[in-house]
Amino acid sequence: MTLLNKVNGDLQRERDNCTFSVTELTNLIDGDAQKTEERKQREEMVLKEGIHLEPVPAVYLSHKEKYELAVKKSCALFKMIKRLQEEENAGMENYMAVLGGSLGSAILGDGNPITLHYVMFIPTIMGQGTVEQQAYWIGRAFNLNIIGTYAQTELGHGTFIRGLETTATYDPSTKEFVLNSPTLTSYKWWPGGLAHTANYCIVMAQLYTQGKCHGIHPFIVQLRDEESHMPLRGIKVGEIGAKLGMNGTNNGFLGFENVRIPRDHMLMKNSKVLEDGTYVNAPNSKLTYGTMMFVRVMIVNDMCNYIAKAVTIATRYSAIRRQSKMKPDEPEPQIIDFLTQRHKLFIGIASVHAFKLSSEWIWNMYNNVTAELESGDLERLPELHALSCCLKAVSTADAAECVERCRLACGGHGYMLSSNLPLMYGLVTAACTYEGENTVMLLQTARYLVKSWHQARQDSGTLTPTVSYIGRVASGRRMPPWDNTIEGIIEGFHVVAAGKIGVCVNQIEKRQKAGLCYEDAWNMTSVQLASASEAHCRAIILATYFKETQIRVDSASPALKQVLLQLVDLYVVYWALARLGDLLRFTSISERDVEQLQSWYEDLLNKLRVNAVGLVDGFDIRDEILNSALGAFDGRAYERLMEEAMKSPLNAEPVNKSFHDYLKPLMQGKL
Amino acid sequence: MTLLNKVNGDLQRERDNCTFSVTELTNLIDGDAQKTEERKQREEMVLKEGIHLEPVPAVYLSHKEKYELAVKKSCALFKMIKRLQEEENAGMENYMAVLGGSLGSAILGDGNPITLHYVMFIPTIMGQGTVEQQAYWIGRAFNLNIIGTYAQTELGHGTFIRGLETTATYDPSTKEFVLNSPTLTSYKWWPGGLAHTANYCIVMAQLYTQGKCHGIHPFIVQLRDEESHMPLRGIKVGEIGAKLGMNGTNNGFLGFENVRIPRDHMLMKNSKVLEDGTYVNAPNSKLTYGTMMFVRVMIVNDMCNYIAKAVTIATRYSAIRRQSKMKPDEPEPQIIDFLTQRHKLFIGIASVHAFKLSSEWIWNMYNNVTAELESGDLERLPELHALSCCLKAVSTADAAECVERCRLACGGHGYMLSSNLPLMYGLVTAACTYEGENTVMLLQTARYLVKSWHQARQDSGTLTPTVSYIGRVASGRRMPPWDNTIEGIIEGFHVVAAGKIGVCVNQIEKRQKAGLCYEDAWNMTSVQLASASEAHCRAIILATYFKETQIRVDSASPALKQVLLQLVDLYVVYWALARLGDLLRFTSISERDVEQLQSWYEDLLNKLRVNAVGLVDGFDIRDEILNSALGAFDGRAYERLMEEAMKSPLNAEPVNKSFHDYLKPLMQGKL
């Protein structure tokens, strides 16, 4: 173990002092020891292929070269997947791991131009195609004989799907649909892989037949010739340009000029257009909610991975970085010794656990509701929809904040791309606007909450489990006195959420009485509604994190149990202090309680200090996946920063040509 | 005026409905009509040179090409400055405008590798060189015969300057200093232009003479041969690699191996080393605070420019973007009609004014204190230092939040680099960690506040003006009842700040009594101390914004006056709601007051709606400076997004070569 000898001394000391078994923590996070083993094997299997290695780091390449590298890596990756299929070694878990998650982003850090083929193209055909259509398309798609993507968003419309402008008009004379982009804003805009990668595409378009519009439907459209890859006639396709992140994703635009496709290229599992142009309605339009909810539930889990990476990097770096004098006669302290630094880091560690457990909880709920759906039971759909909306919004916003706070906690060095933190932020913040912009998401949940409030006033017994707390408050019963414990705080958050919903309902009614229509009254109250929705989500996350931890630590060793419960305490008290205004407004918390909370919080920052490195080691993120000069396991941050700097092509020559071209003439007055 | 006819109809309607004169607002912001005229002429003069134009947008270039383009542009810019000097047309204002600010960043958006030559190299020689040294160096530097930079930060030390490790050891036998980098962490790291641009450098190093260390001193060191630009013997220099932003800045590293420089290359205006090696102390070491404070004061002003740009882009875009249905029978609303959108935008507009006035106010104070310094009066230095620290921290943190909120308010399209918002965020967030990391800055101010609290307990009459409010609270006098007006809220913020400082002082004393030393007690209280410091700064910004606006609107037309006062109201009420927890803890604000504040805020979001576009038009930022597809004056956002996309080199050919190299073999099973 010569490598281990090279671990930074400060970091080694942290590990020596850790009070619990890191392996036990890792197993607990993965599920059990076998799952850990499977994950490790999967990582080893994929990484040993070396696809993630870059001769020159992608950050130094031009935009075009970045795309070309992404295609190269992506093809190597799917070739590997094909091989694993043949070796019967490609389970669903392996698929998911390389398509998304930490492992996938270790290989294609800045976006994979073929991901949507697997994540949207194939699933949409499976979900919305007839049996015949599946038979025709799935084999070819699965074997990668064709590469598809999914085009919904347009230049002018994202969130508001009904506003999409692309048209597909049925022509019974030829039994074809004719696709058109009637305006500039109707151009498809954003789909990954659309620009230069995919040759097929599912296009969401307004269906017209027999002179009538029937709304948005899915169509399979061939975009490019299979041999030459040239765009087909009437297809205007290209890339949308450079972005804050994901520049390997090859996001494209797409316009149609009288593009004709056969009738059976409309996916007809639900609605149909018959040969003569007769439109046959879908049995149930709510079924299409499924995919959207699935993606949002997946996002919550994704966010955990990003926070875990960021906080691993920042915590290890804070253990090896020494700066300033705290006391004149002592050496410079590790920056993790500053309480302000722990304040920035530890909430990140706790957030990983909080969102991981919340994500597993909503994933179970999603599976149950989906099973119920298939047997025709739609009852829990609205509740799940409301939950997935606010959890998507809160988890992405919190993750962006955590990742950025970790980056800033690394000071100037966090600004280096070799820290990997900026790239990570680019990916996380994208999730705040994609798959439903966060404010819109919160207001979707708010509609459910307001409805629940009205329902509670009628009969609080009929409330669904996640909003049942509203009944306690809406009933006007006197609240119990403030209880300065974890359970008490969580109850306080429920009281706050219910209180805020109540205030909103009153506001809306007041505004209606003052003459506004419901829509205007709603809009005027929407800042408060979004805030109420966030409060509802906070209460749910806090309660879930607390409850699920209680269950899971039951069989843990006392040492680990203690630390995991401290993390729960930290998380709950952190949020209590962060939302003090709400607690002071809606509960009977006193100034004395507040000061106790503050001391409790500071005390937890102290207690968790010794285990901080152990806690992030427990996330067990391989160096290849972290991909950070600041956060590697060995803590050789300065050495790695210099090694990474030396990879810059500018450092390959002592004098850049711009000296001769511009600088020297300028200095000699000859420019 | 054919161009004007092409303005987006929604945007034109906004302008038609504006209730005040945009020109009057612009003049007021600039100072007066003549200053506006001068600024416009300066912008015209610089932009007509076309240096800012890029054949291919820099975002598509490789890292190396970005640097080469930056050198090319930078040289063209300084050649222009030289010409203007000869034409006697290069006043200080013009210099400042192209070196920093909006105009400078329009030309060298992602960093100027020669800026530090003007901003740090020349000023340091002026400030710390003897008359002889100035005579020798300034001429050559001013004529750009040499290009210098300033190297202070090292790989291992940024904030804590005393910890720097580079050594300059005086050798009396040759009358030279010998520079060395004894460790990897002692390498200079970060200085702009250091990597491949500058051939001279001011190096901050630990001075050793006669066997004793005398701390950090400045030395002029030649890095590269003036003819060949090759690094001189013993100089290890290169670039630090790709960063989140500022990739044209050419940030470098620098190590020394027995590099010898003549004795008179030490800047000796303050401290000296005589020929025999005798060290002569500086008359006053506090004088070196000056530069640091100057830079921090400048940063506050910079931040206004960024917020103004971001909020101009997001507001115009929100006026032309239509999305969703608010009411079934009406067209899709402009997104600025959603109250949540105004909540995101209007605080940004107000923040520009708040920070602009705060920046002018502290700039005046800085000039007064500097004048006093020169006559030997150091009394107001600590107050100015405390102010510049917290204002730097709060203005950069707020600016980062405002810019990012504006970007997110543009939805997915804000993620496009052609929006210019991501690049802007990269520049603003850098300011949160450079020139003093923000948490460190807040804690510096906190030291002054705690000291003032103790002073207030002795004799509150001796408190400096910006902390005199502490006296009112520290005296333990009963606070007046809550007053739900702007003045009342501002007073409330003072009460909060003083209250928080008081709680911190109590906490520290309590912890000392419990056995902690002062340093540990301070550290354990530092999360609260940083928060107290922020509260102090908020109170100052609110009070300054309010007071300075009152003065300036005195001569404004009634229509403009009304709007500017509404903006002040909005800003104050926004922060009251954002800091409700503090107000509830430390003042007697009631739930009724809170609900009134919320309604007041929503009412202001309504009232300001009609003037939103006029208010951002009033910032008068030329399209070339905004450089945003989403925010141009004509509102043709979709057309520009497409035009920008077409500039991507990937769109220059219908089929990328990676199809033939990888995709086709993959699809045909031949990879």
PDB file of N, CA, C and O in Angstrom, chain A residues 68 155 157 239-240 244 332 337 344 404 407 413 415-417 425-426 429 439 511 523 528 585 591 602 648 651 656, chain B residues 68 155 157 239-240 242 244 332 337 344 404 407 413 415-416 425-426 429 439 511 523 528 585 591 602 648 651 656:
ATOM      1  N   GLU A  68     -16.960  16.676 -30.759  1.00  0.00           N
ATOM      2  CA  GLU A  68     -16.373  15.510 -31.425  1.00  0.00           C
ATOM      3  C   GLU A  68     -15.844  14.516 -30.392  1.00  0.00           C
ATOM      4  O   GLU A  68     -15.989  13.298 -30.556  1.00  0.00           O
ATOM      5  N   LEU A 155     -38.567  27.189 -29.522  1.00  0.00           N
ATOM      6  CA  LEU A 155     -37.947  28.472 -29.212  1.00  0.00           C
ATOM      7  C   LEU A 155     -38.900  29.339 -28.381  1.00  0.00           C
ATOM      8  O   LEU A 155     -38.496  30.001 -27.430  1.00  0.00           O
ATOM      9  N   HIS A 157     -41.808  28.208 -26.741  1.00  0.00           N
ATOM     10  CA  HIS A 157     -42.581  27.558 -25.682  1.00  0.00           C
ATOM     11  C   HIS A 157     -41.843  26.412 -25.042  1.00  0.00           C
ATOM     12  O   HIS A 157     -41.377  25.504 -25.733  1.00  0.00           O
ATOM     13  N   GLU A 239     -27.289  23.210 -34.522  1.00  0.00           N
ATOM     14  CA  GLU A 239     -27.148  23.293 -33.066  1.00  0.00           C
ATOM     15  C   GLU A 239     -27.477  24.704 -32.580  1.00  0.00           C
ATOM     16  O   GLU A 239     -27.366  25.683 -33.321  1.00  0.00           O
ATOM     17  N   ILE A 240     -27.876  24.780 -31.302  1.00  0.00           N
ATOM     18  CA  ILE A 240     -28.356  26.062 -30.773  1.00  0.00           C
ATOM     19  C   ILE A 240     -27.226  26.941 -30.246  1.00  0.00           C
ATOM     20  O   ILE A 240     -27.444  28.083 -29.868  1.00  0.00           O
ATOM     21  N   LEU A 244     -23.933  27.472 -20.901  1.00  0.00           N
ATOM     22  CA  LEU A 244     -23.236  27.498 -19.610  1.00  0.00           C
ATOM     23  C   LEU A 244     -22.593  26.163 -19.271  1.00  0.00           C
ATOM     24  O   LEU A 244     -21.546  26.083 -18.627  1.00  0.00           O
ATOM     25  N   GLU A 332      -0.853  27.716  11.597  1.00  0.00           N
ATOM     26  CA  GLU A 332      -2.103  28.066  10.909  1.00  0.00           C
ATOM     27  C   GLU A 332      -3.069  26.898  11.016  1.00  0.00           C
ATOM     28  O   GLU A 332      -2.699  25.754  10.781  1.00  0.00           O
ATOM     29  N   ASP A 337     -11.340  24.133  10.794  1.00  0.00           N
ATOM     30  CA  ASP A 337     -11.429  24.522  12.200  1.00  0.00           C
ATOM     31  C   ASP A 337     -12.198  25.829  12.395  1.00  0.00           C
ATOM     32  O   ASP A 337     -12.596  26.152  13.513  1.00  0.00           O
ATOM     33  N   LYS A 344     -20.673  26.128   6.325  1.00  0.00           N
ATOM     34  CA  LYS A 344     -20.879  25.998   4.874  1.00  0.00           C
ATOM     35  C   LYS A 344     -20.902  24.539   4.420  1.00  0.00           C
ATOM     36  O   LYS A 344     -21.584  24.201   3.461  1.00  0.00           O
ATOM     37  N   GLU A 404     -22.652  25.463  -5.057  1.00  0.00           N
ATOM     38  CA  GLU A 404     -22.016  26.768  -5.191  1.00  0.00           C
ATOM     39  C   GLU A 404     -21.373  27.192  -3.871  1.00  0.00           C
ATOM     40  O   GLU A 404     -20.289  27.775  -3.857  1.00  0.00           O
ATOM     41  N   ARG A 407     -18.177  25.372  -3.653  1.00  0.00           N
ATOM     42  CA  ARG A 407     -17.183  25.973  -4.532  1.00  0.00           C
ATOM     43  C   ARG A 407     -16.596  27.222  -3.873  1.00  0.00           C
ATOM     44  O   ARG A 407     -15.373  27.382  -3.810  1.00  0.00           O
ATOM     45  N   HIS A 413      -9.393  28.794  -5.403  1.00  0.00           N
ATOM     46  CA  HIS A 413      -9.115  27.523  -6.082  1.00  0.00           C
ATOM     47  C   HIS A 413     -10.387  26.813  -6.543  1.00  0.00           C
ATOM     48  O   HIS A 413     -10.339  26.005  -7.460  1.00  0.00           O
ATOM     49  N   TYR A 415     -12.603  28.188  -8.135  1.00  0.00           N
ATOM     50  CA  TYR A 415     -12.898  28.823  -9.437  1.00  0.00           C
ATOM     51  C   TYR A 415     -12.152  28.116 -10.577  1.00  0.00           C
ATOM     52  O   TYR A 415     -12.476  28.298 -11.743  1.00  0.00           O
ATOM     53  N   MET A 416     -11.124  27.323 -10.208  1.00  0.00           N
ATOM     54  CA  MET A 416     -10.385  26.557 -11.220  1.00  0.00           C
ATOM     55  C   MET A 416     -11.268  25.437 -11.752  1.00  0.00           C
ATOM     56  O   MET A 416     -11.902  24.730 -10.972  1.00  0.00           O
ATOM     57  N   LEU A 417     -11.275  25.243 -13.061  1.00  0.00           N
ATOM     58  CA  LEU A 417     -12.064  24.131 -13.588  1.00  0.00           C
ATOM     59  C   LEU A 417     -11.518  22.796 -13.100  1.00  0.00           C
ATOM     60  O   LEU A 417     -12.249  21.816 -13.008  1.00  0.00           O
ATOM     61  N   TYR A 425     -21.637  22.799 -11.015  1.00  0.00           N
ATOM     62  CA  TYR A 425     -22.665  23.828 -10.843  1.00  0.00           C
ATOM     63  C   TYR A 425     -23.439  24.020 -12.145  1.00  0.00           C
ATOM     64  O   TYR A 425     -24.667  24.148 -12.135  1.00  0.00           O
ATOM     65  N   GLY A 426     -22.731  24.032 -13.246  1.00  0.00           N
ATOM     66  CA  GLY A 426     -23.383  24.197 -14.551  1.00  0.00           C
ATOM     67  C   GLY A 426     -24.431  23.133 -14.791  1.00  0.00           C
ATOM     68  O   GLY A 426     -25.512  23.402 -15.328  1.00  0.00           O
ATOM     69  N   THR A 429     -27.433  23.634 -11.934  1.00  0.00           N
ATOM     70  CA  THR A 429     -28.307  24.801 -12.109  1.00  0.00           C
ATOM     71  C   THR A 429     -29.200  24.626 -13.333  1.00  0.00           C
ATOM     72  O   THR A 429     -30.301  25.175 -13.380  1.00  0.00           O
ATOM     73  N   THR A 439     -40.225  27.907 -10.331  1.00  0.00           N
ATOM     74  CA  THR A 439     -41.348  28.692  -9.804  1.00  0.00           C
ATOM     75  C   THR A 439     -42.679  28.120 -10.304  1.00  0.00           C
ATOM     76  O   THR A 439     -43.648  28.023  -9.533  1.00  0.00           O
ATOM     77  N   ARG A 511     -58.906  39.444  -1.946  1.00  0.00           N
ATOM     78  CA  ARG A 511     -58.740  40.128  -3.232  1.00  0.00           C
ATOM     79  C   ARG A 511     -59.939  39.901  -4.140  1.00  0.00           C
ATOM     80  O   ARG A 511     -60.311  40.783  -4.910  1.00  0.00           O
ATOM     81  N   ASN A 523     -52.725  35.374  -8.980  1.00  0.00           N
ATOM     82  CA  ASN A 523     -51.452  35.944  -9.450  1.00  0.00           C
ATOM     83  C   ASN A 523     -50.885  36.936  -8.439  1.00  0.00           C
ATOM     84  O   ASN A 523     -49.695  36.903  -8.125  1.00  0.00           O
ATOM     85  N   GLN A 528     -46.412  34.679  -2.399  1.00  0.00           N
ATOM     86  CA  GLN A 528     -46.674  33.985  -1.140  1.00  0.00           C
ATOM     87  C   GLN A 528     -47.032  32.526  -1.360  1.00  0.00           C
ATOM     88  O   GLN A 528     -46.701  31.665  -0.542  1.00  0.00           O
ATOM     89  N   ARG A 585     -43.452  33.771  13.245  1.00  0.00           N
ATOM     90  CA  ARG A 585     -44.800  34.237  12.875  1.00  0.00           C
ATOM     91  C   ARG A 585     -45.886  33.242  13.234  1.00  0.00           C
ATOM     92  O   ARG A 585     -46.962  33.617  13.688  1.00  0.00           O
ATOM     93  N   GLU A 591     -37.762  33.831  22.196  1.00  0.00           N
ATOM     94  CA  GLU A 591     -36.387  34.276  22.004  1.00  0.00           C
ATOM     95  C   GLU A 591     -35.414  33.324  22.702  1.00  0.00           C
ATOM     96  O   GLU A 591     -34.344  33.016  22.203  1.00  0.00           O
ATOM     97  N   GLU A 602     -24.440  25.362  16.917  1.00  0.00           N
ATOM     98  CA  GLU A 602     -22.992  25.529  17.031  1.00  0.00           C
ATOM     99  C   GLU A 602     -22.351  24.316  17.697  1.00  0.00           C
ATOM    100  O   GLU A 602     -21.258  23.878  17.316  1.00  0.00           O
ATOM    101  N   SER A 648      -2.393  22.388 -19.538  1.00  0.00           N
ATOM    102  CA  SER A 648      -2.904  23.432 -20.429  1.00  0.00           C
ATOM    103  C   SER A 648      -2.014  23.538 -21.659  1.00  0.00           C
ATOM    104  O   SER A 648      -0.796  23.673 -21.546  1.00  0.00           O
ATOM    105  N   ASN A 651       0.781  25.948 -21.816  1.00  0.00           N
ATOM    106  CA  ASN A 651       2.037  25.667 -21.123  1.00  0.00           C
ATOM    107  C   ASN A 651       2.964  24.749 -21.915  1.00  0.00           C
ATOM    108  O   ASN A 651       4.052  24.425 -21.463  1.00  0.00           O
ATOM    109  N   ASN A 656       4.161  32.208 -26.313  1.00  0.00           N
ATOM    110  CA  ASN A 656       3.018  32.073 -27.216  1.00  0.00           C
ATOM    111  C   ASN A 656       3.227  32.965 -28.437  1.00  0.00           C
ATOM    112  O   ASN A 656       3.835  34.029 -28.345  1.00  0.00           O
TER     113      ASN A 656
ATOM    114  N   GLU B  68      -5.148  34.062 -27.200  1.00  0.00           N
ATOM    115  CA  GLU B  68      -4.536  34.783 -28.331  1.00  0.00           C
ATOM    116  C   GLU B  68      -5.437  35.920 -28.817  1.00  0.00           C
ATOM    117  O   GLU B  68      -4.945  37.002 -29.155  1.00  0.00           O
ATOM    118  N   LEU B 155       0.005  29.739  -4.122  1.00  0.00           N
ATOM    119  CA  LEU B 155      -0.798  28.518  -4.146  1.00  0.00           C
ATOM    120  C   LEU B 155      -1.343  28.209  -2.748  1.00  0.00           C
ATOM    121  O   LEU B 155      -2.494  27.837  -2.578  1.00  0.00           O
ATOM    122  N   HIS B 157      -1.369  30.452  -0.019  1.00  0.00           N
ATOM    123  CA  HIS B 157      -1.851  31.572   0.783  1.00  0.00           C
ATOM    124  C   HIS B 157      -2.462  32.676  -0.065  1.00  0.00           C
ATOM    125  O   HIS B 157      -1.830  33.162  -1.000  1.00  0.00           O
ATOM    126  N   GLU B 239       0.855  29.136 -17.035  1.00  0.00           N
ATOM    127  CA  GLU B 239      -0.512  29.518 -16.678  1.00  0.00           C
ATOM    128  C   GLU B 239      -1.142  28.472 -15.767  1.00  0.00           C
ATOM    129  O   GLU B 239      -0.735  27.304 -15.766  1.00  0.00           O
ATOM    130  N   ILE B 240      -2.132  28.906 -14.982  1.00  0.00           N
ATOM    131  CA  ILE B 240      -2.694  28.029 -13.959  1.00  0.00           C
ATOM    132  C   ILE B 240      -3.818  27.150 -14.493  1.00  0.00           C
ATOM    133  O   ILE B 240      -4.298  26.272 -13.792  1.00  0.00           O
ATOM    134  N   ALA B 242      -7.541  26.388 -16.986  1.00  0.00           N
ATOM    135  CA  ALA B 242      -8.868  26.923 -17.302  1.00  0.00           C
ATOM    136  C   ALA B 242      -9.671  27.206 -16.039  1.00  0.00           C
ATOM    137  O   ALA B 242      -9.552  26.510 -15.040  1.00  0.00           O
ATOM    138  N   LEU B 244     -13.558  29.040 -14.325  1.00  0.00           N
ATOM    139  CA  LEU B 244     -14.990  29.302 -14.504  1.00  0.00           C
ATOM    140  C   LEU B 244     -15.242  30.502 -15.411  1.00  0.00           C
ATOM    141  O   LEU B 244     -16.208  30.554 -16.170  1.00  0.00           O
ATOM    142  N   GLU B 332     -51.719  34.479 -24.409  1.00  0.00           N
ATOM    143  CA  GLU B 332     -50.685  34.216 -23.413  1.00  0.00           C
ATOM    144  C   GLU B 332     -50.118  35.538 -22.909  1.00  0.00           C
ATOM    145  O   GLU B 332     -49.802  36.417 -23.696  1.00  0.00           O
ATOM    146  N   ASP B 337     -45.988  39.869 -16.557  1.00  0.00           N
ATOM    147  CA  ASP B 337     -47.285  40.007 -15.901  1.00  0.00           C
ATOM    148  C   ASP B 337     -47.451  39.057 -14.721  1.00  0.00           C
ATOM    149  O   ASP B 337     -48.345  39.244 -13.905  1.00  0.00           O
ATOM    150  N   LYS B 344     -38.705  38.661  -9.017  1.00  0.00           N
ATOM    151  CA  LYS B 344     -37.312  38.342  -9.344  1.00  0.00           C
ATOM    152  C   LYS B 344     -36.577  39.532  -9.953  1.00  0.00           C
ATOM    153  O   LYS B 344     -35.370  39.673  -9.776  1.00  0.00           O
ATOM    154  N   GLU B 404     -27.660  35.901 -11.102  1.00  0.00           N
ATOM    155  CA  GLU B 404     -28.102  34.520 -11.271  1.00  0.00           C
ATOM    156  C   GLU B 404     -29.627  34.432 -11.275  1.00  0.00           C
ATOM    157  O   GLU B 404     -30.205  33.657 -12.047  1.00  0.00           O
ATOM    158  N   ARG B 407     -30.693  35.438 -14.641  1.00  0.00           N
ATOM    159  CA  ARG B 407     -30.444  34.372 -15.614  1.00  0.00           C
ATOM    160  C   ARG B 407     -31.550  33.313 -15.516  1.00  0.00           C
ATOM    161  O   ARG B 407     -32.129  32.908 -16.521  1.00  0.00           O
ATOM    162  N   HIS B 413     -33.446  29.746 -21.862  1.00  0.00           N
ATOM    163  CA  HIS B 413     -32.675  30.610 -22.762  1.00  0.00           C
ATOM    164  C   HIS B 413     -31.589  31.397 -22.019  1.00  0.00           C
ATOM    165  O   HIS B 413     -30.609  31.816 -22.621  1.00  0.00           O
ATOM    166  N   TYR B 415     -29.603  30.101 -20.100  1.00  0.00           N
ATOM    167  CA  TYR B 415     -28.473  29.160 -20.031  1.00  0.00           C
ATOM    168  C   TYR B 415     -27.602  29.247 -21.285  1.00  0.00           C
ATOM    169  O   TYR B 415     -26.476  28.766 -21.309  1.00  0.00           O
ATOM    170  N   MET B 416     -28.159  29.882 -22.353  1.00  0.00           N
ATOM    171  CA  MET B 416     -27.382  30.075 -23.594  1.00  0.00           C
ATOM    172  C   MET B 416     -26.296  31.121 -23.336  1.00  0.00           C
ATOM    173  O   MET B 416     -26.575  32.177 -22.771  1.00  0.00           O
ATOM    174  N   TYR B 425     -22.195  36.105 -14.791  1.00  0.00           N
ATOM    175  CA  TYR B 425     -22.173  35.458 -13.483  1.00  0.00           C
ATOM    176  C   TYR B 425     -20.748  35.009 -13.138  1.00  0.00           C
ATOM    177  O   TYR B 425     -20.290  35.180 -12.007  1.00  0.00           O
ATOM    178  N   GLY B 426     -20.049  34.472 -14.113  1.00  0.00           N
ATOM    179  CA  GLY B 426     -18.672  34.042 -13.889  1.00  0.00           C
ATOM    180  C   GLY B 426     -17.801  35.176 -13.389  1.00  0.00           C
ATOM    181  O   GLY B 426     -16.949  34.994 -12.511  1.00  0.00           O
ATOM    182  N   THR B 429     -19.244  36.358  -9.660  1.00  0.00           N
ATOM    183  CA  THR B 429     -18.998  35.427  -8.552  1.00  0.00           C
ATOM    184  C   THR B 429     -17.515  35.372  -8.206  1.00  0.00           C
ATOM    185  O   THR B 429     -17.149  35.107  -7.052  1.00  0.00           O
ATOM    186  N   THR B 439     -16.481  35.860   3.631  1.00  0.00           N
ATOM    187  CA  THR B 439     -16.683  35.574   5.057  1.00  0.00           C
ATOM    188  C   THR B 439     -15.578  36.235   5.888  1.00  0.00           C
ATOM    189  O   THR B 439     -15.850  36.802   6.957  1.00  0.00           O
ATOM    190  N   ARG B 511     -18.986  32.367  26.760  1.00  0.00           N
ATOM    191  CA  ARG B 511     -18.079  31.261  26.414  1.00  0.00           C
ATOM    192  C   ARG B 511     -16.735  31.419  27.109  1.00  0.00           C
ATOM    193  O   ARG B 511     -16.106  30.436  27.486  1.00  0.00           O
ATOM    194  N   ASN B 523     -14.327  32.310  17.671  1.00  0.00           N
ATOM    195  CA  ASN B 523     -14.545  31.351  16.591  1.00  0.00           C
ATOM    196  C   ASN B 523     -15.892  30.644  16.739  1.00  0.00           C
ATOM    197  O   ASN B 523     -16.646  30.518  15.766  1.00  0.00           O
ATOM    198  N   GLN B 528     -22.536  33.722  13.917  1.00  0.00           N
ATOM    199  CA  GLN B 528     -23.394  34.842  14.318  1.00  0.00           C
ATOM    200  C   GLN B 528     -22.720  36.191  14.068  1.00  0.00           C
ATOM    201  O   GLN B 528     -23.381  37.178  13.761  1.00  0.00           O
ATOM    202  N   ARG B 585     -37.384  39.148  15.956  1.00  0.00           N
ATOM    203  CA  ARG B 585     -36.614  38.888  17.180  1.00  0.00           C
ATOM    204  C   ARG B 585     -36.273  40.169  17.933  1.00  0.00           C
ATOM    205  O   ARG B 585     -36.319  40.211  19.146  1.00  0.00           O
ATOM    206  N   GLU B 591     -47.623  40.798  13.762  1.00  0.00           N
ATOM    207  CA  GLU B 591     -48.113  40.016  12.624  1.00  0.00           C
ATOM    208  C   GLU B 591     -48.912  40.906  11.666  1.00  0.00           C
ATOM    209  O   GLU B 591     -48.816  40.778  10.465  1.00  0.00           O
ATOM    210  N   GLU B 602     -46.411  43.747  -2.568  1.00  0.00           N
ATOM    211  CA  GLU B 602     -47.130  43.302  -3.763  1.00  0.00           C
ATOM    212  C   GLU B 602     -47.704  44.500  -4.517  1.00  0.00           C
ATOM    213  O   GLU B 602     -47.705  44.524  -5.763  1.00  0.00           O
ATOM    214  N   SER B 648     -22.238  29.312 -34.691  1.00  0.00           N
ATOM    215  CA  SER B 648     -21.481  28.175 -34.181  1.00  0.00           C
ATOM    216  C   SER B 648     -20.766  27.465 -35.330  1.00  0.00           C
ATOM    217  O   SER B 648     -21.392  27.104 -36.324  1.00  0.00           O
ATOM    218  N   ASN B 651     -22.279  24.575 -37.039  1.00  0.00           N
ATOM    219  CA  ASN B 651     -23.335  24.778 -38.029  1.00  0.00           C
ATOM    220  C   ASN B 651     -22.789  25.138 -39.404  1.00  0.00           C
ATOM    221  O   ASN B 651     -23.560  25.346 -40.338  1.00  0.00           O
ATOM    222  N   ASN B 656     -21.044  16.575 -39.367  1.00  0.00           N
ATOM    223  CA  ASN B 656     -19.763  16.654 -38.683  1.00  0.00           C
ATOM    224  C   ASN B 656     -18.954  15.373 -38.950  1.00  0.00           C
ATOM    225  O   ASN B 656     -19.527  14.301 -39.098  1.00  0.00           O
TER     226      ASN B 656
END
